[in-house]
Coordinates of C-alpha atoms in Angstrom, one line a residue:
Chain A
X13 CA 69.1 154.2 93.0
X14 CA 68.0 152.2 90.4
X15 CA 69.4 148.5 90.2
X16 CA 69.5 146.2 87.2
X17 CA 69.7 142.3 87.3
X18 CA 73.1 141.1 85.3
X19 CA 73.9 137.7 84.3
X20 CA 77.8 136.8 84.5
X21 CA 79.2 133.4 82.6
X22 CA 82.3 132.7 84.4
X23 CA 85.6 130.7 84.0
X24 CA 88.0 129.1 86.8
X25 CA 90.5 126.9 88.2
X26 CA 88.9 125.3 90.7
X27 CA 92.4 123.9 92.4
X28 CA 93.0 127.4 94.8
X29 CA 89.7 127.3 96.2
X30 CA 87.7 125.3 98.7
X31 CA 84.9 125.6 96.3
X32 CA 82.4 128.0 94.9
X33 CA 80.5 129.2 97.9
X34 CA 81.7 131.4 100.7
X35 CA 82.9 129.9 104.0
X36 CA 85.0 131.3 106.8
X37 CA 89.0 131.0 106.8
X38 CA 89.0 129.2 103.3
X39 CA 89.1 131.2 100.2
X40 CA 86.0 130.7 97.8
X41 CA 85.8 132.0 94.2
X42 CA 82.2 133.2 95.4
X43 CA 84.2 135.6 97.5
X44 CA 86.9 136.4 95.2
X45 CA 84.6 137.8 92.5
X46 CA 81.9 139.5 95.1
X47 CA 85.2 141.5 96.8
X48 CA 86.3 142.5 93.4
X49 CA 82.9 143.2 92.4
X50 CA 82.9 145.8 95.8
X51 CA 86.1 147.4 94.6
X52 CA 84.4 149.1 91.8
X53 CA 80.8 149.6 92.8
X54 CA 80.3 151.6 96.1
X55 CA 77.8 149.1 97.7
X56 CA 78.1 148.3 101.3
X57 CA 77.4 144.4 100.4
X58 CA 77.3 142.4 97.1
X59 CA 75.5 138.9 96.9
X60 CA 76.2 136.7 94.0
X61 CA 73.4 133.5 93.3
X62 CA 75.4 130.9 91.2
X63 CA 73.4 127.9 89.4
X64 CA 75.7 125.4 90.7
X65 CA 77.6 125.6 94.0
X66 CA 80.8 123.4 92.7
X67 CA 83.2 121.7 95.3
X68 CA 86.7 122.2 96.4
X69 CA 89.3 121.5 93.4
X70 CA 85.8 121.7 90.6
X71 CA 86.7 123.7 87.5
X72 CA 84.3 126.0 85.2
X73 CA 84.2 126.7 81.8
X74 CA 80.7 128.6 82.0
X75 CA 79.2 128.9 85.2
X76 CA 76.6 131.4 85.8
X77 CA 75.5 133.6 88.4
X78 CA 73.3 136.5 88.7
X79 CA 73.8 139.4 90.8
X80 CA 72.1 143.1 91.4
X81 CA 74.2 146.3 90.5
X82 CA 73.2 149.9 90.3
X83 CA 71.7 150.4 86.6
X84 CA 74.2 152.9 85.7
X85 CA 76.7 150.3 85.3
X86 CA 77.0 148.6 81.4
X87 CA 77.8 145.1 81.2
X88 CA 81.1 145.9 79.4
X89 CA 82.2 148.2 82.3
X90 CA 81.1 145.2 84.9
X91 CA 83.1 142.5 83.1
X92 CA 86.2 144.6 82.9
X93 CA 86.5 146.2 85.9
X94 CA 85.7 142.6 87.8
X95 CA 88.4 140.8 85.4
X96 CA 91.0 144.1 86.6
X97 CA 90.1 143.5 90.4
X98 CA 90.4 139.4 89.7
X99 CA 94.1 139.9 88.4
X100 CA 96.3 137.1 90.1
X101 CA 93.2 135.0 90.9
X102 CA 92.4 132.1 87.8
X103 CA 89.1 133.3 87.6
X104 CA 87.8 135.2 84.6
X105 CA 84.3 136.9 83.8
X106 CA 83.8 135.7 80.2
X107 CA 80.1 137.4 80.1
X108 CA 77.9 140.0 81.3
X109 CA 74.3 140.4 80.4
X110 CA 71.3 142.4 81.6
X111 CA 68.5 139.9 82.5
X112 CA 65.0 140.9 84.0
X113 CA 64.8 140.6 87.6
X114 CA 62.6 137.3 87.2
X115 CA 66.0 135.6 86.2
X116 CA 67.4 133.6 88.9
X117 CA 70.9 131.8 88.1
X118 CA 69.9 128.5 89.8
X119 CA 65.9 128.5 89.9
X120 CA 65.6 129.8 86.1
X121 CA 68.3 126.9 84.9
X122 CA 66.5 124.2 82.6
X123 CA 69.9 122.2 81.9
X124 CA 73.2 121.9 83.3
X125 CA 76.2 120.1 81.3
X126 CA 79.6 118.8 82.9
X127 CA 82.6 117.3 81.4
X128 CA 84.8 114.8 83.3
X129 CA 88.2 114.5 82.0
X130 CA 90.4 111.3 82.6
X131 CA 94.1 110.5 81.7
X132 CA 94.2 107.2 81.6
X133 CA 97.8 105.9 81.6
X134 CA 100.6 104.4 84.3
X135 CA 102.7 107.4 84.9
X136 CA 102.2 110.2 86.9
X137 CA 100.9 113.6 85.5
X138 CA 103.3 116.4 85.1
X139 CA 101.7 118.9 83.0
X140 CA 97.8 117.8 83.1
X141 CA 98.5 117.7 87.1
X142 CA 95.1 119.4 88.8
X143 CA 93.4 119.2 85.3
X144 CA 92.1 115.4 85.3
X145 CA 91.8 112.3 87.1
X146 CA 94.8 110.0 86.7
X147 CA 93.5 106.5 86.2
X148 CA 95.7 103.8 86.2
X149 CA 94.4 100.6 85.0
X150 CA 93.8 100.5 81.4
X151 CA 89.6 101.5 81.2
X152 CA 87.5 100.1 77.9
X153 CA 85.1 103.0 77.2
X154 CA 82.7 100.9 75.1
X155 CA 82.0 98.9 78.4
X156 CA 81.8 102.1 80.2
X157 CA 79.2 103.4 77.6
X158 CA 77.1 100.4 78.4
X159 CA 77.1 100.8 81.8
X160 CA 75.8 104.4 81.4
X161 CA 73.2 103.5 79.2
X162 CA 71.3 102.4 82.4
X163 CA 71.9 105.8 83.9
X164 CA 70.2 107.6 81.2
X165 CA 66.3 108.8 81.9
X166 CA 64.4 109.5 85.3
X167 CA 65.5 107.3 88.1
X168 CA 66.1 107.6 91.9
X169 CA 69.8 108.6 91.8
X170 CA 70.5 107.6 95.9
X171 CA 73.2 105.5 94.8
X172 CA 75.0 108.4 93.3
X173 CA 74.3 110.9 95.7
X174 CA 76.4 112.3 98.7
X175 CA 75.5 111.9 102.0
X176 CA 75.3 115.5 102.9
X177 CA 73.1 116.5 99.6
X178 CA 70.4 119.0 100.5
X179 CA 68.2 118.2 97.6
X180 CA 64.5 117.4 98.6
X181 CA 64.1 114.7 96.2
X182 CA 66.8 111.7 95.0
X183 CA 65.0 111.8 91.3
X184 CA 66.9 113.1 88.5
X185 CA 66.8 112.8 84.8
X186 CA 70.0 112.3 83.1
X187 CA 69.4 113.2 79.3
X188 CA 72.9 112.6 78.0
X189 CA 76.4 110.5 78.9
X190 CA 79.0 110.8 76.1
X191 CA 82.4 109.0 76.5
X192 CA 85.3 109.4 73.8
X193 CA 88.6 108.6 74.1
X194 CA 91.5 110.5 72.3
X195 CA 94.5 108.6 73.0
X196 CA 95.2 108.8 77.1
X197 CA 92.7 111.5 77.7
X198 CA 89.1 110.3 78.2
X199 CA 86.5 112.5 78.1
X200 CA 82.8 112.1 79.8
X201 CA 79.9 114.5 78.8
X202 CA 77.0 114.5 81.0
X203 CA 74.0 116.6 80.6
X204 CA 70.7 116.8 82.8
X205 CA 68.2 119.6 84.3
X206 CA 70.1 119.3 87.5
X207 CA 72.2 116.9 89.5
X208 CA 72.6 115.8 93.2
X209 CA 75.6 116.9 95.0
X210 CA 78.5 114.6 93.8
X211 CA 76.2 112.6 91.5
X212 CA 78.6 113.2 88.4
X213 CA 81.6 112.1 90.6
X214 CA 79.8 109.2 91.9
X215 CA 78.6 107.9 88.3
X216 CA 82.0 108.8 87.0
X217 CA 83.8 106.5 89.8
X218 CA 81.5 104.0 89.4
X219 CA 82.2 103.3 85.7
X220 CA 85.7 103.6 85.9
X221 CA 84.9 100.1 88.1
X222 CA 83.0 98.9 84.7
X223 CA 85.9 100.3 82.4
X224 CA 88.6 98.4 84.3
X225 CA 86.1 95.3 84.4
X226 CA 85.7 95.1 88.0
X227 CA 82.3 95.3 87.6
X228 CA 79.7 94.2 84.8
X229 CA 77.9 97.1 82.9
X230 CA 74.5 95.2 84.3
X231 CA 75.8 95.6 87.8
X232 CA 75.3 99.7 87.0
X233 CA 71.9 99.1 86.7
X234 CA 71.4 96.9 89.9
X235 CA 73.5 99.4 91.8
X236 CA 71.2 102.2 90.7
X237 CA 67.9 100.3 91.4
X238 CA 69.4 99.5 95.4
X239 CA 69.0 103.0 95.9
X240 CA 71.7 103.2 98.6
X241 CA 75.1 105.1 97.9
X242 CA 76.9 101.7 99.7
X243 CA 76.0 100.0 96.4
X244 CA 77.6 102.8 94.4
X245 CA 81.6 103.2 93.4
X246 CA 83.9 105.8 94.9
X247 CA 83.6 109.4 94.2
X248 CA 85.8 110.4 91.3
X249 CA 88.6 113.1 91.8
X250 CA 87.4 116.7 91.9
X251 CA 90.3 117.6 89.5
X252 CA 88.6 116.0 86.6
X253 CA 85.4 118.0 86.8
X254 CA 84.4 120.8 84.7
X255 CA 81.0 122.8 85.0
X256 CA 81.0 123.8 81.5
X257 CA 77.4 125.0 80.5
X258 CA 74.2 126.1 81.8
X259 CA 70.9 126.7 79.8
X260 CA 67.9 128.7 80.6
X261 CA 64.6 129.4 79.2
X262 CA 64.1 131.7 76.4
X263 CA 61.7 133.8 78.5
X264 CA 64.6 134.5 81.3
X265 CA 67.7 134.8 79.8
Chain B
X6 CA 131.4 98.1 87.1
X7 CA 129.7 97.6 83.9
X8 CA 127.7 100.7 82.4
X9 CA 124.8 100.7 80.1
X10 CA 123.3 103.5 78.3
X11 CA 119.6 104.5 78.7
X12 CA 117.3 106.3 76.8
X13 CA 114.5 108.6 78.6
X14 CA 111.4 110.1 77.2
X15 CA 110.6 112.7 79.4
X16 CA 107.1 115.0 79.9
X17 CA 107.3 118.2 82.0
X18 CA 105.5 121.1 83.0
X19 CA 108.1 124.0 82.3
X20 CA 106.4 126.6 84.7
X21 CA 108.6 126.3 87.5
X22 CA 111.9 125.6 86.4
X23 CA 114.5 128.0 85.0
X24 CA 114.5 125.5 81.7
X25 CA 116.3 122.0 81.1
X26 CA 119.8 123.1 81.7
X27 CA 121.6 123.2 85.1
X28 CA 122.1 126.6 86.2
X29 CA 123.2 128.3 89.3
X30 CA 120.7 129.3 91.9
X31 CA 117.7 128.1 89.6
X32 CA 115.9 125.0 89.3
X33 CA 116.2 122.9 86.2
X34 CA 114.8 120.2 84.9
X35 CA 118.0 118.7 84.4
X36 CA 119.0 119.0 88.1
X37 CA 115.7 117.9 89.5
X38 CA 116.2 114.6 87.6
X39 CA 119.4 114.3 88.0
X40 CA 119.4 114.1 91.7
X41 CA 116.3 111.8 91.4
X42 CA 118.6 109.3 89.9
X43 CA 121.4 109.9 92.3
X44 CA 119.4 108.7 95.5
X45 CA 118.7 105.4 94.0
X46 CA 122.0 104.6 92.1
X47 CA 125.1 104.8 93.9
X48 CA 127.5 107.0 91.7
X49 CA 129.0 110.0 92.8
X50 CA 127.6 112.0 89.8
X51 CA 125.2 111.4 87.0
X52 CA 125.0 113.6 83.8
X53 CA 122.2 113.6 81.2
X54 CA 122.5 114.4 77.9
X55 CA 119.2 116.2 75.9
X56 CA 117.9 116.5 72.6
X57 CA 116.6 119.4 72.9
X58 CA 117.7 122.4 76.1
X59 CA 114.2 123.8 76.7
X60 CA 113.8 127.6 77.9
X61 CA 112.3 128.7 81.2
X62 CA 108.5 128.2 80.9
X63 CA 108.9 126.0 77.7
X64 CA 106.7 122.3 78.6
X65 CA 107.8 118.8 76.7
X66 CA 105.8 116.1 76.4
X67 CA 108.7 114.1 74.6
X68 CA 111.9 115.4 75.5
X69 CA 114.5 112.8 75.0
X70 CA 118.0 112.5 77.2
X71 CA 120.5 109.7 77.7
X72 CA 122.2 108.9 80.6
X73 CA 125.0 106.0 81.4
X74 CA 124.0 103.9 84.5
X75 CA 125.3 100.5 86.1
X76 CA 124.1 98.0 83.8
X77 CA 122.5 96.2 86.3
X78 CA 119.6 98.5 86.6
X79 CA 116.4 97.4 84.7
X80 CA 114.9 100.1 82.7
X81 CA 111.4 99.5 84.4
X82 CA 113.5 100.2 87.5
X83 CA 115.3 103.1 86.5
X84 CA 111.6 104.5 85.7
X85 CA 109.8 103.8 88.7
X86 CA 112.8 104.7 90.5
X87 CA 113.4 108.3 89.3
X88 CA 109.4 108.9 89.1
X89 CA 109.4 108.2 92.8
X90 CA 112.1 110.6 93.9
X91 CA 110.7 113.1 91.2
X92 CA 107.4 113.1 93.5
X93 CA 106.1 116.8 94.1
X94 CA 108.0 118.0 90.5
X95 CA 105.9 118.2 87.6
X96 CA 108.3 115.8 85.8
X97 CA 107.4 112.4 84.7
X98 CA 109.7 109.9 83.2
X99 CA 107.5 108.3 79.9
X100 CA 109.7 105.7 79.4
X101 CA 113.2 104.1 79.7
X102 CA 115.0 101.9 77.1
X103 CA 118.4 100.4 76.5
X104 CA 120.5 102.1 73.6
X105 CA 123.9 101.4 72.3
X106 CA 126.9 103.8 73.4
X107 CA 126.5 104.8 69.8
X108 CA 123.4 106.8 70.6
X109 CA 123.5 110.2 71.7
X110 CA 120.1 112.1 72.6
X111 CA 121.2 115.2 70.9
X112 CA 123.7 114.3 68.3
X113 CA 121.3 111.1 66.7
X114 CA 118.4 113.0 66.9
X115 CA 117.0 113.4 62.9
X116 CA 114.0 115.2 63.9
X117 CA 112.4 117.5 66.4
X118 CA 108.4 118.3 66.5
X119 CA 107.3 121.2 68.6
X120 CA 103.7 122.3 69.2
X121 CA 103.0 125.8 69.6
X122 CA 99.4 126.6 71.5
X123 CA 97.5 129.6 71.4
X124 CA 94.4 130.6 73.0
X125 CA 93.0 133.5 70.9
X126 CA 90.2 135.7 72.8
X127 CA 89.9 138.6 74.9
X128 CA 89.5 137.5 78.2
X129 CA 92.0 136.5 80.6
X130 CA 92.7 132.8 80.9
X131 CA 92.1 131.0 83.9
X132 CA 92.5 127.5 83.5
X133 CA 95.1 127.5 80.6
X134 CA 97.4 129.9 82.3
X135 CA 101.1 128.6 81.9
X136 CA 100.0 126.6 79.1
X137 CA 99.2 128.6 76.4
X138 CA 100.3 132.1 74.7
X139 CA 97.0 134.4 75.5
X140 CA 96.3 136.4 72.5
X141 CA 94.0 138.9 72.1
X142 CA 93.6 140.4 68.6
X143 CA 91.5 138.0 66.4
X144 CA 93.9 135.7 64.4
X145 CA 93.0 134.4 60.7
X146 CA 94.5 131.4 60.5
X147 CA 94.2 131.0 56.5
X148 CA 96.7 134.0 56.7
X149 CA 99.1 132.6 58.9
X150 CA 99.4 129.4 57.0
X151 CA 99.9 131.5 53.7
X152 CA 102.5 133.1 55.7
X153 CA 104.2 130.1 56.9
X154 CA 104.5 128.3 53.4
X155 CA 107.4 131.1 52.9
X156 CA 109.3 129.2 56.0
X157 CA 108.9 125.8 54.8
X158 CA 112.2 124.3 53.1
X159 CA 116.1 124.9 53.6
X160 CA 116.8 128.7 54.3
X161 CA 119.0 130.9 56.2
X162 CA 117.0 131.4 59.3
X163 CA 118.8 134.4 60.9
X164 CA 115.6 136.7 61.1
X165 CA 114.3 133.9 63.6
X166 CA 117.6 133.1 65.5
X167 CA 118.0 134.3 69.0
X168 CA 121.1 136.8 69.4
X169 CA 122.5 134.2 72.0
X170 CA 122.1 131.6 69.7
X171 CA 125.3 129.2 69.5
X172 CA 124.6 127.1 66.4
X173 CA 127.6 127.2 63.9
X174 CA 125.2 128.1 61.0
X175 CA 122.0 129.9 60.5
X176 CA 121.0 127.4 57.6
X177 CA 118.0 125.1 58.9
X178 CA 115.2 123.0 57.2
X179 CA 111.4 123.4 58.2
X180 CA 109.7 120.2 57.2
X181 CA 106.1 120.8 58.1
X182 CA 104.0 124.0 59.9
X183 CA 100.8 123.0 60.4
X184 CA 98.0 125.5 61.9
X185 CA 94.5 124.3 63.1
X186 CA 92.1 126.3 65.4
X187 CA 89.4 124.8 67.5
X188 CA 87.0 127.4 68.6
X189 CA 89.5 129.7 70.8
X190 CA 92.4 127.2 70.6
X191 CA 95.3 127.3 67.8
X192 CA 97.7 124.8 67.3
X193 CA 100.6 125.2 65.5
X194 CA 102.7 122.0 64.6
X195 CA 106.2 122.5 63.3
X196 CA 108.7 119.9 62.1
X197 CA 112.6 120.3 61.6
X198 CA 115.5 117.9 61.9
X199 CA 116.6 120.6 64.3
X200 CA 116.1 124.4 65.3
X201 CA 117.9 127.5 66.1
X202 CA 117.5 129.2 69.4
X203 CA 114.2 130.9 70.1
X204 CA 113.3 129.8 66.1
X205 CA 110.1 128.4 66.8
X206 CA 109.0 130.9 69.1
X207 CA 110.0 133.9 66.5
X208 CA 108.2 132.3 63.7
X209 CA 105.2 132.3 65.6
X210 CA 105.5 135.6 66.8
X211 CA 106.0 136.5 63.3
X212 CA 103.0 134.9 62.0
X213 CA 100.8 136.0 64.7
X214 CA 101.7 139.7 63.1
X215 CA 100.3 138.2 59.8
X216 CA 97.0 136.6 61.6
X217 CA 96.4 140.1 63.1
X218 CA 96.8 141.4 59.9
X219 CA 99.3 143.8 60.8
X220 CA 101.7 142.0 58.3
X221 CA 100.8 140.6 54.5
X222 CA 101.7 137.3 54.7
X223 CA 104.5 138.2 51.7
X224 CA 106.3 140.0 54.3
X225 CA 107.1 136.7 55.9
X226 CA 109.2 136.0 52.8
X227 CA 110.9 139.4 52.7
X228 CA 112.0 139.4 56.8
X229 CA 113.3 135.9 55.9
X230 CA 115.5 137.2 53.2
X231 CA 116.8 140.0 55.2
X232 CA 118.6 137.6 57.3
X233 CA 118.5 140.0 59.8
X234 CA 116.6 139.1 63.6
X235 CA 115.3 143.1 63.7
X236 CA 113.3 142.4 60.5
X237 CA 111.4 139.5 62.1
X238 CA 108.5 139.7 64.6
X239 CA 108.5 139.5 68.5
X240 CA 109.3 136.1 70.2
X241 CA 106.1 134.4 71.3
X242 CA 105.4 133.3 74.8
X243 CA 107.5 130.0 76.2
X244 CA 104.3 129.0 78.1
X245 CA 102.6 128.4 74.7
X246 CA 105.6 126.1 73.4
X247 CA 105.5 122.1 73.8
X248 CA 108.5 120.0 72.8
X249 CA 106.5 117.0 71.6
X250 CA 108.6 114.6 69.9
X251 CA 112.6 113.5 68.5
X252 CA 113.1 111.2 66.0
X253 CA 116.0 109.0 65.6
X254 CA 117.6 107.1 62.9
X255 CA 116.6 103.2 63.1
X256 CA 120.5 102.4 63.6
X257 CA 121.0 103.9 67.3
X258 CA 117.5 104.1 68.6

């Protein structure tokens, strides 16, 4: 049976899942998609490889995974059949493309983009519940942007790294942090070739302290230089985080 | 016991409710708020009067209701105590203000504003499910705006009126219909002193036919002039409708 590698672009609401990765006794995005694929392609097993293993509660608008399937399936068929069998689950396959076997969703990725959404108001959330981090104290985004400048570039990000992070090195290069506000909604866009575990949420949790004037912006630089997780701010809620885009080099995508 | 009239501004996610109005054997927004108020003010009964009785599934960002409560309660206390007892329900009291007894949430209203959200793409919704109308055929919003022009002003809106509508007259004055698109999201903002039952959803369902080129824009004018519900387009989904604002004259608010 001739096989073909396919690249899947995926949207999901993270609220009902224990995260991307398969786990025993907990629903995962990976398991839901793999089981949907198994329903139409008669393979014994199927395995997705993903660009970013999102945590429980984290959403995605442009997650990317690859999978090897019989070459007789057209990309359109895979997309339609998977979405059909996913019905009920808040997961949608947005795009399926053929890619060479040299393509790997995780290792070929050259850039990842996240969006972090904060609703900054006193009152509890009704409509946006689960879709944003609810932050009560008024945040000054110009101070947050000032603090964010210290995080740009290549640094040892140990201060913003989860203790369970498996990466070999704490060095990462943050290319962009853009903070904007429209009424009560604050959006933070972050781009880097790759991130440490919880890095975006730990950076956002720290910038929140700056926004509410508990920290001077310069303290972000000091905390970063300490290379010690205990010097950083708390981890921002998973509910505000959206994995929005993965970029690949032209030779593989 | 001295009483005071209070104006409440309310946000809710309509997905879990059978609508605003109390019904036997079905959860309503009205009942959830009234029961929350009864938990802290020792009255035998309490009754909310609302600006717009939204249908099942319809959301609100700025619904307005009034209620008469013992004058000893401060507006801030009412807001905090009601939100506290609402915990779990996707309803938030955004504001509580004292108003004169001449103020009536429904009869003193001089203008109502709705937002209608369409996600215009082929793929099923994962993150926005329940928060927008999913429309697959590509919509041309400049054609929709052309069709919408015919609905502006004072007309007999029988073509866009639900058969169960209780209003005495089918004459209404639409002051504004603004249609914009940002990528796959189409937003339609509509303003009028008041609306007939299902009027916004029936107008949107008709403009969708124009957007997908099943109807010429001029047919909206012809349908309107027929003053016959059977000449209008289908009713757009409740999930896309948001009641966003109610305006009152200066003398009562």
